[in-house]
Tab-separated table of N, CA and C in Angstrom:
chain	number	residue	atom	x	y	z
A	90	MET	N	108.575	82.356	73.699
A	90	MET	CA	108.875	82.723	72.325
A	90	MET	C	110.387	82.659	72.127
A	91	LEU	N	110.782	82.249	70.955
A	91	LEU	CA	112.195	82.114	70.648
A	91	LEU	C	112.623	83.102	69.573
A	92	HIS	N	113.884	83.465	69.619
A	92	HIS	CA	114.569	84.258	68.608
A	92	HIS	C	113.822	85.543	68.267
A	93	ASP	N	113.507	85.776	66.975
A	93	ASP	CA	112.903	87.043	66.538
A	93	ASP	C	111.406	86.892	66.277
A	94	ARG	N	110.744	86.030	67.014
A	94	ARG	CA	109.321	85.767	66.792
A	94	ARG	C	108.438	86.681	67.649
A	95	LEU	N	107.267	87.008	67.077
A	95	LEU	CA	106.251	87.793	67.765
A	95	LEU	C	104.962	86.988	67.792
A	96	LEU	N	104.267	87.020	68.896
A	96	LEU	CA	102.938	86.436	68.984
A	96	LEU	C	101.974	87.608	69.074
A	97	VAL	N	101.065	87.703	68.093
A	97	VAL	CA	100.157	88.850	68.035
A	97	VAL	C	98.712	88.388	68.034
A	98	GLU	N	97.855	89.282	68.484
A	98	GLU	CA	96.417	89.017	68.540
A	98	GLU	C	95.720	90.011	67.622
A	99	LEU	N	94.967	89.487	66.659
A	99	LEU	CA	94.223	90.353	65.743
A	99	LEU	C	93.128	91.099	66.480
A	100	ASP	N	92.837	92.295	66.010
A	100	ASP	CA	91.752	93.084	66.548
A	100	ASP	C	90.429	92.377	66.264
A	101	ALA	N	89.534	92.323	67.222
A	101	ALA	CA	88.252	91.635	67.031
A	101	ALA	C	87.431	92.291	65.918
A	102	ASP	N	87.595	93.591	65.698
A	102	ASP	CA	86.849	94.305	64.666
A	102	ASP	C	87.536	94.261	63.309
A	103	ALA	N	88.645	93.520	63.189
A	103	ALA	CA	89.399	93.496	61.938
A	103	ALA	C	88.673	92.744	60.831
A	104	SER	N	87.704	91.921	61.200
A	104	SER	CA	87.027	91.137	60.174
A	104	SER	C	86.111	91.988	59.301
A	105	GLU	N	85.475	92.990	59.879
A	105	GLU	CA	84.612	93.878	59.100
A	105	GLU	C	85.145	95.299	59.165
A	106	ARG	N	84.956	96.027	58.063
A	106	ARG	CA	85.391	97.426	58.013
A	106	ARG	C	84.208	98.285	57.605
A	107	ARG	N	84.310	99.570	57.843
A	107	ARG	CA	83.291	100.524	57.402
A	107	ARG	C	83.934	101.522	56.455
A	108	SER	N	83.207	101.849	55.397
A	108	SER	CA	83.693	102.863	54.468
A	108	SER	C	83.465	104.235	55.090
A	109	ALA	N	83.960	105.270	54.434
A	109	ALA	CA	83.775	106.633	54.935
A	109	ALA	C	82.295	107.007	54.982
A	110	ALA	N	81.491	106.402	54.119
A	110	ALA	CA	80.056	106.680	54.082
A	110	ALA	C	79.274	105.831	55.085
A	111	GLY	N	79.951	104.930	55.804
A	111	GLY	CA	79.282	104.105	56.807
A	111	GLY	C	78.824	102.747	56.314
A	112	ILE	N	79.192	102.378	55.104
A	112	ILE	CA	78.804	101.085	54.550
A	112	ILE	C	79.706	100.001	55.138
A	113	VAL	N	79.116	98.914	55.628
A	113	VAL	CA	79.886	97.813	56.196
A	113	VAL	C	80.455	96.961	55.068
A	114	ILE	N	81.781	96.740	55.116
A	114	ILE	CA	82.461	95.908	54.121
A	114	ILE	C	82.848	94.608	54.817
A	115	PRO	N	82.246	93.475	54.424
A	115	PRO	CA	82.550	92.207	55.105
A	115	PRO	C	83.970	91.728	54.814
A	116	ALA	N	84.461	90.840	55.675
A	116	ALA	CA	85.816	90.310	55.521
A	116	ALA	C	85.963	89.496	54.244
A	117	THR	N	84.871	88.976	53.715
A	117	THR	CA	84.932	88.159	52.509
A	117	THR	C	85.024	88.986	51.234
A	118	ALA	N	84.853	90.301	51.324
A	118	ALA	CA	84.931	91.158	50.137
A	118	ALA	C	86.367	91.168	49.619
A	119	VAL	N	86.509	91.029	48.299
A	119	VAL	CA	87.828	90.993	47.689
A	119	VAL	C	88.255	92.415	47.377
A	120	VAL	N	89.361	92.818	47.984
A	120	VAL	CA	89.964	94.118	47.709
A	120	VAL	C	91.434	93.868	47.401
A	121	GLY	N	92.142	94.904	47.027
A	121	GLY	CA	93.568	94.757	46.768
A	121	GLY	C	94.301	94.310	48.023
A	122	LYS	N	95.567	94.090	47.874
A	122	LYS	CA	96.378	93.640	49.011
A	122	LYS	C	96.275	94.649	50.136
A	123	ARG	N	95.863	94.189	51.302
A	123	ARG	CA	95.606	95.072	52.433
A	123	ARG	C	96.380	94.564	53.637
A	124	LEU	N	97.105	95.466	54.293
A	124	LEU	CA	97.842	95.116	55.498
A	124	LEU	C	96.909	95.138	56.704
A	125	ALA	N	97.292	94.471	57.785
A	125	ALA	CA	96.442	94.367	58.969
A	125	ALA	C	97.213	94.814	60.212
A	126	TRP	N	96.470	95.258	61.219
A	126	TRP	CA	97.030	95.657	62.512
A	126	TRP	C	96.754	94.569	63.543
A	127	ALA	N	97.684	94.369	64.461
A	127	ALA	CA	97.498	93.404	65.545
A	127	ALA	C	98.286	93.879	66.767
A	128	ARG	N	97.885	93.400	67.947
A	128	ARG	CA	98.534	93.769	69.209
A	128	ARG	C	99.512	92.669	69.621
A	129	VAL	N	100.719	93.055	70.038
A	129	VAL	CA	101.761	92.110	70.437
A	129	VAL	C	101.481	91.609	71.848
A	130	VAL	N	101.446	90.266	72.012
A	130	VAL	CA	101.190	89.678	73.334
A	130	VAL	C	102.396	88.909	73.873
A	131	ALA	N	103.369	88.566	73.025
A	131	ALA	CA	104.582	87.883	73.479
A	131	ALA	C	105.711	88.145	72.489
A	132	LEU	N	106.958	88.125	73.000
A	132	LEU	CA	108.136	88.432	72.189
A	132	LEU	C	109.234	87.406	72.410
A	133	GLY	N	110.036	87.191	71.377
A	133	GLY	CA	111.255	86.414	71.519
A	133	GLY	C	112.352	87.292	72.095
A	134	GLN	N	113.435	86.683	72.592
A	134	GLN	CA	114.495	87.440	73.256
A	134	GLN	C	115.344	88.271	72.298
A	135	GLN	N	115.290	88.021	71.000
A	135	GLN	CA	116.093	88.787	70.044
A	135	GLN	C	115.294	89.867	69.315
A	136	VAL	N	114.076	90.136	69.729
A	136	VAL	CA	113.271	91.197	69.130
A	136	VAL	C	113.775	92.530	69.667
A	137	ARG	N	114.067	93.479	68.763
A	137	ARG	CA	114.664	94.757	69.175
A	137	ARG	C	113.758	95.963	69.007
A	138	GLN	N	112.899	95.962	67.991
A	138	GLN	CA	112.150	97.165	67.642
A	138	GLN	C	110.718	97.187	68.159
A	139	VAL	N	110.260	96.129	68.774
A	139	VAL	CA	108.865	96.006	69.185
A	139	VAL	C	108.818	95.690	70.675
A	140	ALA	N	107.816	96.233	71.367
A	140	ALA	CA	107.632	95.967	72.794
A	140	ALA	C	106.263	95.330	73.017
A	141	LEU	N	106.081	94.715	74.172
A	141	LEU	CA	104.779	94.133	74.516
A	141	LEU	C	103.710	95.213	74.514
A	142	GLY	N	102.557	94.909	73.960
A	142	GLY	CA	101.458	95.859	73.925
A	142	GLY	C	101.456	96.774	72.719
A	143	ASP	N	102.534	96.787	71.938
A	143	ASP	CA	102.577	97.608	70.728
A	143	ASP	C	101.588	97.073	69.695
A	144	THR	N	101.156	97.947	68.816
A	144	THR	CA	100.323	97.557	67.689
A	144	THR	C	101.208	97.537	66.459
A	145	VAL	N	101.213	96.417	65.728
A	145	VAL	CA	102.094	96.267	64.569
A	145	VAL	C	101.290	96.097	63.285
A	146	LEU	N	101.869	96.552	62.191
A	146	LEU	CA	101.269	96.443	60.866
A	146	LEU	C	102.012	95.353	60.101
A	147	PHE	N	101.265	94.404	59.515
A	147	PHE	CA	101.896	93.282	58.828
A	147	PHE	C	101.014	92.828	57.673
A	148	ASP	N	101.570	91.996	56.812
A	148	ASP	CA	100.843	91.427	55.688
A	148	ASP	C	100.149	90.155	56.163
A	149	PRO	N	98.816	90.095	56.125
A	149	PRO	CA	98.108	88.918	56.626
A	149	PRO	C	98.384	87.640	55.848
A	150	GLU	N	98.935	87.733	54.645
A	150	GLU	CA	99.250	86.530	53.884
A	150	GLU	C	100.514	85.842	54.394
A	151	ASP	N	101.384	86.564	55.097
A	151	ASP	CA	102.635	86.010	55.635
A	151	ASP	C	102.462	85.718	57.119
A	152	ARG	N	101.638	84.744	57.447
A	152	ARG	CA	101.372	84.486	58.858
A	152	ARG	C	101.163	83.005	59.119
A	153	SER	N	101.310	82.640	60.382
A	153	SER	CA	101.024	81.290	60.856
A	153	SER	C	100.098	81.426	62.056
A	154	GLU	N	98.998	80.709	62.035
A	154	GLU	CA	98.047	80.778	63.139
A	154	GLU	C	98.353	79.710	64.168
A	155	VAL	N	98.112	80.048	65.434
A	155	VAL	CA	98.288	79.108	66.526
A	155	VAL	C	97.158	79.332	67.524
A	156	GLU	N	96.650	78.249	68.103
A	156	GLU	CA	95.569	78.360	69.078
A	156	GLU	C	96.124	78.023	70.458
A	157	LEU	N	95.940	78.944	71.409
A	157	LEU	CA	96.388	78.762	72.786
A	157	LEU	C	95.233	79.066	73.726
A	158	SER	N	94.897	78.125	74.571
A	158	SER	CA	93.822	78.298	75.562
A	158	SER	C	92.528	78.775	74.925
A	159	GLY	N	92.196	78.278	73.757
A	159	GLY	CA	90.949	78.620	73.091
A	159	GLY	C	90.963	79.927	72.325
A	160	SER	N	92.081	80.655	72.332
A	160	SER	CA	92.194	81.904	71.579
A	160	SER	C	93.141	81.707	70.406
A	161	THR	N	92.858	82.368	69.295
A	161	THR	CA	93.694	82.254	68.105
A	161	THR	C	94.655	83.435	68.038
A	162	TYR	N	95.938	83.133	67.851
A	162	TYR	CA	96.988	84.135	67.731
A	162	TYR	C	97.724	83.913	66.417
A	163	LEU	N	98.524	84.892	66.035
A	163	LEU	CA	99.347	84.788	64.836
A	163	LEU	C	100.810	84.831	65.246
A	164	LEU	N	101.621	84.053	64.567
A	164	LEU	CA	103.052	84.003	64.821
A	164	LEU	C	103.759	84.683	63.657
A	165	LEU	N	104.542	85.728	63.951
A	165	LEU	CA	105.244	86.506	62.932
A	165	LEU	C	106.722	86.573	63.251
A	166	ARG	N	107.521	86.883	62.250
A	166	ARG	CA	108.926	87.220	62.473
A	166	ARG	C	109.018	88.735	62.522
A	167	GLU	N	109.983	89.246	63.263
A	167	GLU	CA	110.124	90.697	63.382
A	167	GLU	C	110.360	91.349	62.025
A	168	LYS	N	111.056	90.678	61.120
A	168	LYS	CA	111.335	91.250	59.797
A	168	LYS	C	110.070	91.372	58.942
A	169	ASP	N	108.982	90.673	59.303
A	169	ASP	CA	107.727	90.744	58.559
A	169	ASP	C	106.841	91.907	58.998
A	170	VAL	N	107.253	92.629	60.025
A	170	VAL	CA	106.487	93.775	60.526
A	170	VAL	C	106.851	95.004	59.696
A	171	HIS	N	105.830	95.688	59.187
A	171	HIS	CA	106.047	96.871	58.352
A	171	HIS	C	106.104	98.161	59.165
A	172	ALA	N	105.372	98.225	60.280
A	172	ALA	CA	105.347	99.439	61.097
A	172	ALA	C	104.928	99.084	62.520
A	173	VAL	N	105.296	99.964	63.455
A	173	VAL	CA	104.919	99.803	64.862
A	173	VAL	C	104.249	101.091	65.314
A	174	ALA	N	103.078	100.975	65.920
A	174	ALA	CA	102.368	102.133	66.466
A	174	ALA	C	102.423	102.023	67.976
A	175	ARG	N	102.923	103.045	68.615
A	175	ARG	CA	103.028	103.056	70.075
A	175	ARG	C	102.213	104.209	70.629
A	176	PRO	N	101.492	103.981	71.734
A	176	PRO	CA	100.776	105.095	72.361
A	176	PRO	C	101.769	106.101	72.923
A	177	ASP	N	101.495	107.365	72.718
A	177	ASP	CA	102.368	108.426	73.219
A	177	ASP	C	101.880	108.868	74.590
A	178	ALA	N	102.768	109.052	75.537
A	178	ALA	CA	102.404	109.371	76.912
A	178	ALA	C	102.148	110.855	77.137
A	179	THR	N	102.351	111.736	76.128
A	179	THR	CA	102.189	113.171	76.339
A	179	THR	C	100.730	113.608	76.390
A	180	GLY	N	99.813	112.797	75.859
A	180	GLY	CA	98.411	113.154	75.882
A	180	GLY	C	98.001	114.112	74.768
A	181	GLU	N	98.874	114.381	73.815
A	181	GLU	CA	98.577	115.288	72.724
A	181	GLU	C	98.358	114.494	71.437
A	182	GLY	N	97.589	115.028	70.538
A	182	GLY	CA	97.408	114.412	69.223
A	182	GLY	C	96.541	113.168	69.285
A	183	THR	N	96.738	112.303	68.310
A	183	THR	CA	95.898	111.117	68.186
A	183	THR	C	96.319	110.005	69.129
A	184	GLY	N	97.548	110.014	69.619
A	184	GLY	CA	98.002	108.988	70.545
A	184	GLY	C	98.728	107.847	69.898
A	185	LEU	N	98.712	107.728	68.570
A	185	LEU	CA	99.434	106.665	67.894
A	185	LEU	C	100.375	107.292	66.871
A	186	TYR	N	101.610	106.862	66.889
A	186	TYR	CA	102.613	107.396	65.969
A	186	TYR	C	103.352	106.258	65.313
A	187	LEU	N	103.575	106.359	64.033
A	187	LEU	CA	104.306	105.317	63.293
A	187	LEU	C	105.758	105.681	63.256
């Protein structure tokens, strides 16, 4: 990876969602602009705020897809990331903090 680029992998369950009542909402359902979460698998040398394995929040419309070894990944710039969730090592709370 070069410069401020991130290679991320979308969550396999990101295509379908469940409502609070348990209703399955397919990926094809049209809703307002919705951000997506993905796991970082590679970083460029100038990335400062994100580490390998972090979960990042980004706008799915601002992305480029790339296929490597039969798996599909997304290529993002660090400036396109809205938030980073990191697991906390203390073992308290939910384990993810923005």
